[in-house]
CSV table of C-alpha atoms and ligand atoms in Angstrom, one decimal:
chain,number,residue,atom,x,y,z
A,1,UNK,CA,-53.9,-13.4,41.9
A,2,UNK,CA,-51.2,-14.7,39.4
A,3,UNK,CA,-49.2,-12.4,37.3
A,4,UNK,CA,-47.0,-12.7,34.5
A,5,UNK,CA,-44.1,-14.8,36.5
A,6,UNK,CA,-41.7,-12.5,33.9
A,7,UNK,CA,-42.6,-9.1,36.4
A,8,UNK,CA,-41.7,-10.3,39.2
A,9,UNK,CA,-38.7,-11.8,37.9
A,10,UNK,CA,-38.1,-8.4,36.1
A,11,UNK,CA,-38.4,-6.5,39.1
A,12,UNK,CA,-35.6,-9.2,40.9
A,13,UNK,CA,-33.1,-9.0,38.2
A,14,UNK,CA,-33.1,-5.2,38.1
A,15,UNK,CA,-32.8,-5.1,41.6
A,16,UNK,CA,-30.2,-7.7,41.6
A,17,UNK,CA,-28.3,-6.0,38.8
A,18,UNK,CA,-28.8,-2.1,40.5
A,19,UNK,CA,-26.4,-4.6,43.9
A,20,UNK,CA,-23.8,-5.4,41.7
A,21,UNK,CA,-23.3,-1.9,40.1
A,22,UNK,CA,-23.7,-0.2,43.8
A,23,UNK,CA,-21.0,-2.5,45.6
A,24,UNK,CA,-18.8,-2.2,42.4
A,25,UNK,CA,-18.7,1.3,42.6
A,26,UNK,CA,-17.6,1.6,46.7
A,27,UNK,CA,-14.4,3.4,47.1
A,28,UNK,CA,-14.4,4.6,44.0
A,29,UNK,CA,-15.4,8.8,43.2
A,30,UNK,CA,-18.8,8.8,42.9
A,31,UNK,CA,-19.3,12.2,41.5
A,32,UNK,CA,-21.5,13.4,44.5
A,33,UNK,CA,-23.3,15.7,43.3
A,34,UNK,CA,-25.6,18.1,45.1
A,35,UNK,CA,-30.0,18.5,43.8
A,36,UNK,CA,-30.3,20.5,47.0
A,37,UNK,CA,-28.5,22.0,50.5
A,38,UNK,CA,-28.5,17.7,51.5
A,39,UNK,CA,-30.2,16.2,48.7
A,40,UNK,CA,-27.5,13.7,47.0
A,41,UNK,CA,-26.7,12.4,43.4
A,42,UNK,CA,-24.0,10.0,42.6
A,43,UNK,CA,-23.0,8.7,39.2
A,44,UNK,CA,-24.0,5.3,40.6
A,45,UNK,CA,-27.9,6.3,40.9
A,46,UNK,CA,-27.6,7.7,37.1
A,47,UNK,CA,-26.4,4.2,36.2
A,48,UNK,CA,-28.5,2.1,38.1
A,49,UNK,CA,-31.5,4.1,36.5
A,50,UNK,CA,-30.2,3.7,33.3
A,51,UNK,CA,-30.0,-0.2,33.3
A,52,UNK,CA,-33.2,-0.2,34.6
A,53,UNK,CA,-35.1,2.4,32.2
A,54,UNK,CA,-33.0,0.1,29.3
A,55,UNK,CA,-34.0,-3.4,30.6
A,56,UNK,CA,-38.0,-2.3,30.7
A,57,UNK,CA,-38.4,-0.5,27.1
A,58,UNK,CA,-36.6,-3.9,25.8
A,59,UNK,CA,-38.8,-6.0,27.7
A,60,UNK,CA,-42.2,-4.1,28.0
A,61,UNK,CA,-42.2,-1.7,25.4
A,62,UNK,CA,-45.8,-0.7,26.2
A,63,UNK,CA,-45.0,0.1,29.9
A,64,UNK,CA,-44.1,3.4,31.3
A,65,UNK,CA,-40.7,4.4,34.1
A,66,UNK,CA,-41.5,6.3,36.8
A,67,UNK,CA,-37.4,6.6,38.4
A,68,UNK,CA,-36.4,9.3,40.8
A,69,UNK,CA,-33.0,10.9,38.7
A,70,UNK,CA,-34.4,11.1,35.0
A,71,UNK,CA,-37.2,13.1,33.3
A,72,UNK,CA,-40.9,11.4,33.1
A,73,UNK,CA,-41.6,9.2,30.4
A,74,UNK,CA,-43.9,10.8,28.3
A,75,UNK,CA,-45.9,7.5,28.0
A,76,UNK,CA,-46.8,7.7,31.7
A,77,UNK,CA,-50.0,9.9,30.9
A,78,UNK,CA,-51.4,6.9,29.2
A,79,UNK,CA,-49.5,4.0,30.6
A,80,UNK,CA,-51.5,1.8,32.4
A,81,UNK,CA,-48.6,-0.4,33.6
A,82,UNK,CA,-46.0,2.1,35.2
A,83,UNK,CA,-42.7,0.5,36.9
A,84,UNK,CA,-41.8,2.4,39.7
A,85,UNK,CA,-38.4,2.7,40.6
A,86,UNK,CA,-35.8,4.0,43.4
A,87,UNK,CA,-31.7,3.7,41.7
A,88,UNK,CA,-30.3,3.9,45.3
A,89,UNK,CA,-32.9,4.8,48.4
A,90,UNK,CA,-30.3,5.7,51.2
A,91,UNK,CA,-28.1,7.7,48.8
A,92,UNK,CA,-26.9,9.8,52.2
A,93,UNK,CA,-26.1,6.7,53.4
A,94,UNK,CA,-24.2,5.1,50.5
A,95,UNK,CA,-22.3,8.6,49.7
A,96,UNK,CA,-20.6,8.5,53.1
A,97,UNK,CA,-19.8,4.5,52.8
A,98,UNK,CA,-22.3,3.5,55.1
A,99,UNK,CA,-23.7,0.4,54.3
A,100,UNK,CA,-27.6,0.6,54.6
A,101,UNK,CA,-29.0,1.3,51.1
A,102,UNK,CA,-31.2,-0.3,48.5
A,103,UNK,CA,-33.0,-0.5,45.2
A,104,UNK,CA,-36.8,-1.0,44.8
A,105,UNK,CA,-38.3,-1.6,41.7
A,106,UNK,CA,-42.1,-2.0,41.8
A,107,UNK,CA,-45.1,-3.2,38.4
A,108,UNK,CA,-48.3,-0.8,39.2
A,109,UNK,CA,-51.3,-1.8,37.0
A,110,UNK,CA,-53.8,0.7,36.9
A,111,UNK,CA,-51.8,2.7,40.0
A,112,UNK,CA,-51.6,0.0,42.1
A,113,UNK,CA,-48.1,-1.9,42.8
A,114,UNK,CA,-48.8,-5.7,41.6
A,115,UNK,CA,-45.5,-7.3,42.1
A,116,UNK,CA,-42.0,-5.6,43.8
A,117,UNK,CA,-38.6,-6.5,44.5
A,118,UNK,CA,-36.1,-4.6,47.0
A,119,UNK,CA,-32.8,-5.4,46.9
A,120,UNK,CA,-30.2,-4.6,50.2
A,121,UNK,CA,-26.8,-5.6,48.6
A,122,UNK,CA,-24.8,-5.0,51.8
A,123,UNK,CA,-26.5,-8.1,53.0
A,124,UNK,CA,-27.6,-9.7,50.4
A,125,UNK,CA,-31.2,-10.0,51.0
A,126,UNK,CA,-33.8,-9.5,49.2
A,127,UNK,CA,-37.6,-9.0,49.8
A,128,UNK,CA,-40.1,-9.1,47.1
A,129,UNK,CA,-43.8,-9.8,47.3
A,130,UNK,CA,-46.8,-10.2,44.9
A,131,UNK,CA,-50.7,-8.9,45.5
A,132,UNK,CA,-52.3,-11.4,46.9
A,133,UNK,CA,-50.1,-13.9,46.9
A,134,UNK,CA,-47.4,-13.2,49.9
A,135,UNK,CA,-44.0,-11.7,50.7
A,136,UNK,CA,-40.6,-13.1,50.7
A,137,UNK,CA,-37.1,-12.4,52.5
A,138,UNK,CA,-34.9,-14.4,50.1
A,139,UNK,CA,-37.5,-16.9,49.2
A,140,UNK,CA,-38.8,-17.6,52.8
A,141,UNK,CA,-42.3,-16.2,53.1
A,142,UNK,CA,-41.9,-13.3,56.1
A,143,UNK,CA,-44.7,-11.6,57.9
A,144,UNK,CA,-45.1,-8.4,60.4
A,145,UNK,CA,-44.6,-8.4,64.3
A,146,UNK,CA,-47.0,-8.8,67.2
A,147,UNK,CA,-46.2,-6.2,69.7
A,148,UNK,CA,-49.6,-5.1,71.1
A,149,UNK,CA,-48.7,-1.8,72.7
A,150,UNK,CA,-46.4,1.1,71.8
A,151,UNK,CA,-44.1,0.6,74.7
A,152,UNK,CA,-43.1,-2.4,73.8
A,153,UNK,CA,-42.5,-1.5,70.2
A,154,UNK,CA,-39.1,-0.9,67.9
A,155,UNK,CA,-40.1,2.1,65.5
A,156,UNK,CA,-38.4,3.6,63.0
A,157,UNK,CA,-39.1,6.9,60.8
A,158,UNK,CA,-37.1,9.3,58.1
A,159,UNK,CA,-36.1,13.2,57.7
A,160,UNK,CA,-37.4,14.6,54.2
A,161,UNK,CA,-35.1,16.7,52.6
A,162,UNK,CA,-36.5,20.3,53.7
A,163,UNK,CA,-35.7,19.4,57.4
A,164,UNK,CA,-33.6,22.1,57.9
A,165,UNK,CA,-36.7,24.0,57.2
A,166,UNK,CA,-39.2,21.7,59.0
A,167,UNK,CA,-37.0,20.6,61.7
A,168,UNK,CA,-39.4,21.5,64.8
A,169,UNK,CA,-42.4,20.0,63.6
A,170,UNK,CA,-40.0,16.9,62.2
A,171,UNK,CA,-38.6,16.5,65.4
A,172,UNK,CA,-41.7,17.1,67.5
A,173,UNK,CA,-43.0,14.2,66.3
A,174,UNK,CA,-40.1,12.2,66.7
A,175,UNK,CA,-40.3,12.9,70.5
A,176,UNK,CA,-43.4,12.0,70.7
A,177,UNK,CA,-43.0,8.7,69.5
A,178,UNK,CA,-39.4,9.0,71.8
A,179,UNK,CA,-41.4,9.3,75.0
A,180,UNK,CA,-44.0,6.5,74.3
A,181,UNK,CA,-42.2,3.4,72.1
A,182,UNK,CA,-39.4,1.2,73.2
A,183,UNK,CA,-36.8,2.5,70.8
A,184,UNK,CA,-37.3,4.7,67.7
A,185,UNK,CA,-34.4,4.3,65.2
A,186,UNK,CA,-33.8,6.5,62.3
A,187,UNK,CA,-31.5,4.2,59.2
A,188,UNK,CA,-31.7,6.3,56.5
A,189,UNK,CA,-33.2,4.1,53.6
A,190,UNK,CA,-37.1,3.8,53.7
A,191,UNK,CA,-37.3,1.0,51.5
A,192,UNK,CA,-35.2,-0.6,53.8
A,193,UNK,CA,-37.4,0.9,56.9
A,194,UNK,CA,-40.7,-0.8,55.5
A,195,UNK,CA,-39.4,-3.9,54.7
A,196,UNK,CA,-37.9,-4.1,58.4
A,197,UNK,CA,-41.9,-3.5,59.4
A,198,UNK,CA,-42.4,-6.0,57.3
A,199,UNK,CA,-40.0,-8.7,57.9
A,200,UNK,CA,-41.0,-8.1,62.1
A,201,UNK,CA,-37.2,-6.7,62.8
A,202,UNK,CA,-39.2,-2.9,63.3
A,203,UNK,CA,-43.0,-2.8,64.6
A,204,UNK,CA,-43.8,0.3,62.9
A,205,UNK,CA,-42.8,3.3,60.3
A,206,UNK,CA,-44.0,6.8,59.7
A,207,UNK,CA,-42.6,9.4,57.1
A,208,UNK,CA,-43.6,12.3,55.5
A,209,UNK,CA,-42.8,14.1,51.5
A,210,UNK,CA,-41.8,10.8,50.6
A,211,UNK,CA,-41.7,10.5,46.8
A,212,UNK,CA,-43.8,7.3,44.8
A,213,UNK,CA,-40.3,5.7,44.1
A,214,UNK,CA,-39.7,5.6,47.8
A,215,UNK,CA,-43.2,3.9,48.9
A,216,UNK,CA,-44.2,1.7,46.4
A,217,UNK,CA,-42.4,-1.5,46.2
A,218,UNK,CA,-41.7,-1.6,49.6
A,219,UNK,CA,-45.5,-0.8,50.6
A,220,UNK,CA,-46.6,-3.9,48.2
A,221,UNK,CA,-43.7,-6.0,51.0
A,222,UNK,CA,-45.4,-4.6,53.9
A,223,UNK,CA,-48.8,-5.0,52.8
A,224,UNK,CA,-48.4,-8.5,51.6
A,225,UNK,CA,-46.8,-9.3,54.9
A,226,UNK,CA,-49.7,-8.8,56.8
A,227,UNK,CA,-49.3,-4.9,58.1
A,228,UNK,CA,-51.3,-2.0,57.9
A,229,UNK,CA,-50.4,0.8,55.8
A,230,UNK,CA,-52.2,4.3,55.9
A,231,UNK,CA,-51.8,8.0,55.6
A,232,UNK,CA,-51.2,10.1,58.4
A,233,UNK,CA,-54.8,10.5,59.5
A,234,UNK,CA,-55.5,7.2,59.2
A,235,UNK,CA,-56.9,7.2,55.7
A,236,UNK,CA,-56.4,5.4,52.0
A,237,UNK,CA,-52.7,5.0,51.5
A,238,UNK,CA,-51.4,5.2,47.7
A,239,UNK,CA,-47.9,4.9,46.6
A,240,UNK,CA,-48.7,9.1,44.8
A,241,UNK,CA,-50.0,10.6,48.6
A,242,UNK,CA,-46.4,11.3,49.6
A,243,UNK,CA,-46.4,9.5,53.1
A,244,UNK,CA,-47.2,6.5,54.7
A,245,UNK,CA,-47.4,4.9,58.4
A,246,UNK,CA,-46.8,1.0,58.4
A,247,UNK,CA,-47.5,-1.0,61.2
A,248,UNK,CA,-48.7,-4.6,62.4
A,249,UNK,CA,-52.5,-4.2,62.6
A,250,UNK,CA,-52.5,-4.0,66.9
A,251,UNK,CA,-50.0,-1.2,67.0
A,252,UNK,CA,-51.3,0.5,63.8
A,253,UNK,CA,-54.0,2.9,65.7
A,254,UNK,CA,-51.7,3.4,68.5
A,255,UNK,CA,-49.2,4.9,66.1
A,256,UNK,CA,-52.3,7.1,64.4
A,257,UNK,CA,-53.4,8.4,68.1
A,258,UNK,CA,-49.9,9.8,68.9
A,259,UNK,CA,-49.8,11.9,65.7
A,260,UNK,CA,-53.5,12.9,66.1
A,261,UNK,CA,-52.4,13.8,69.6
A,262,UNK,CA,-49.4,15.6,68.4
A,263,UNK,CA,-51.3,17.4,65.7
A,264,UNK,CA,-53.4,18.8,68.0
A,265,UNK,CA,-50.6,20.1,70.8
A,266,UNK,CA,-48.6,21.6,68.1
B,301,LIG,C1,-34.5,9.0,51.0
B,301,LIG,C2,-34.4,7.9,52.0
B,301,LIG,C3,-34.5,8.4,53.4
B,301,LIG,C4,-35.8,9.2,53.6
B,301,LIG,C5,-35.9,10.3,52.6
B,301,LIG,C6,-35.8,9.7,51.2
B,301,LIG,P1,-33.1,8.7,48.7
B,301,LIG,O1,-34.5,8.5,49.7
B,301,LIG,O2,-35.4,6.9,51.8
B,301,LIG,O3,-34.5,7.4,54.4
B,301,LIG,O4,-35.8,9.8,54.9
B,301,LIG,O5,-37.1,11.0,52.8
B,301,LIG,O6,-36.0,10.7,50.2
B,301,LIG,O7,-33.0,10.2,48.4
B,301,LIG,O8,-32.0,8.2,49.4
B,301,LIG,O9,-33.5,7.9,47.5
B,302,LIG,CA1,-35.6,7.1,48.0
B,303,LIG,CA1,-32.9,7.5,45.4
């Protein structure tokens, strides 16, 4: 389906703009600052948010924000065209200088993401996508893996914020994934993570307590490339459940079994 060509190219130049101020801001003090025991906030994610919440109420004044660092809109009860948006995802990473962290900006229309944009400055690519109408890795269309069987798959996965708290059960399942895949890798952005799924470089992603701002662009990339998204037990993803697995289709049941199976022995 065709949308407004201004969203998507919304969702791009925010994205774009949210690059510029994160690699402008390397080396300098970023005002780290804490929200919990390993839960980061740097002057750059207040910024980045900013531009963004300022470039939407000029453009769409009838559209709501939904952004990780600043108090809801109070329009968002009503709104039915929400923007969805992640300042820095892989703020760990981009506090300590490491260089795997993005932006995601995502249009949901009646709660479903329409058209996205994520934006990994570092290397300057950028995946966006559009319902129904395909995802892109700077332009070139980009679709999700084949691997067929666990053991030949790359997976990747994150740590919510209360692992110190959650750490076995966290970790349990990391194992279990461990012993059966070919590699499991854990980056630290997972924007970043689902768009890997999507662009084929990972086979498969699974995180829990994620927040909308996390899932929904990036889902929208996944989806449009031809993977599988669900919730844990295999039902109805949506970009409000708080977790996602995202796979190719042949792996995507595989991935469910193991935490079924893991569910079970724990
Ligand atoms: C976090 C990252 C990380 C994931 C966490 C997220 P933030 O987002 O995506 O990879 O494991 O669950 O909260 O805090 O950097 O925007
Ligand atoms: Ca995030
Ligand atoms: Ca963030």
């Amino acid at each position: 389906m065709a949308h407004p060509p201004i969203w998507l190219a919304t969702a791009i130049d925010v994205v774009v703009r949210a690059g510029a101020i994160q690699m402008a801001a390397r080396g300098q003090d970023l005002e780290i600052d804490k929200k919990g025991p390993i839960d980061l906030v740097t002057r750059v994610d207040l910024e980045v948010e900013r531009m963004c919440r300022d470039t939407i109420a000029a453009r769409f004044p009838t559209h709501a924000v939904l952004a990780e660092e600043f108090d809801d809109d109070p329009a968002m009860a009503d709104a039915s065209h929400v923007w969805v948006f992640d300042p820095v995802d892989g703020t760990v990473n981009y506090a300590h200088g490491l260089p795997m962290f993005c932006s995601c900006l995502a249009l949901e229309v009646e709660g479903r993401p329409v058209v996205s944009a994520v934006y990994d400055p570092s290397r300057r690519e950028l995946f966006t996508a559009e319902r129904g109408g395909g995802a892109w890795l700077n332009g070139a269309p980009i679709k999700v893996s084949d691997a067929a069987v666990l053991v030949d798959a790359m997976l990747c996965t994150g740590f919510p914020y209360d692992v110190h708290q959650t750490v076995d059960e966290v970790v349990g399942l990391f194992g279990a994934f461990v012993s059966r895949a070919r590699a499991v890798r854990r980056l630290g952005s997972a924007a970043i993570d689902l768009c890997y799924v999507a662009a084929g470089r990972l086979d498969g992603f699974w995180e829990q307590r994620l927040n909308p701002w996390d899932l929904s662009a990036a889902s929208l990339v996944v989806e449009e490339a031809g993977g599988r998204i669900s919730r844990f037990d295999g039902s109805r993803f949506d970009t409000r459940c708080g977790e996602i697995v995202a796979s190719n289709p042949q792996i995507h049941g595989q991935l469910l079994q193991v935490i079924a199976d893991h569910a079970v022995s724990s």
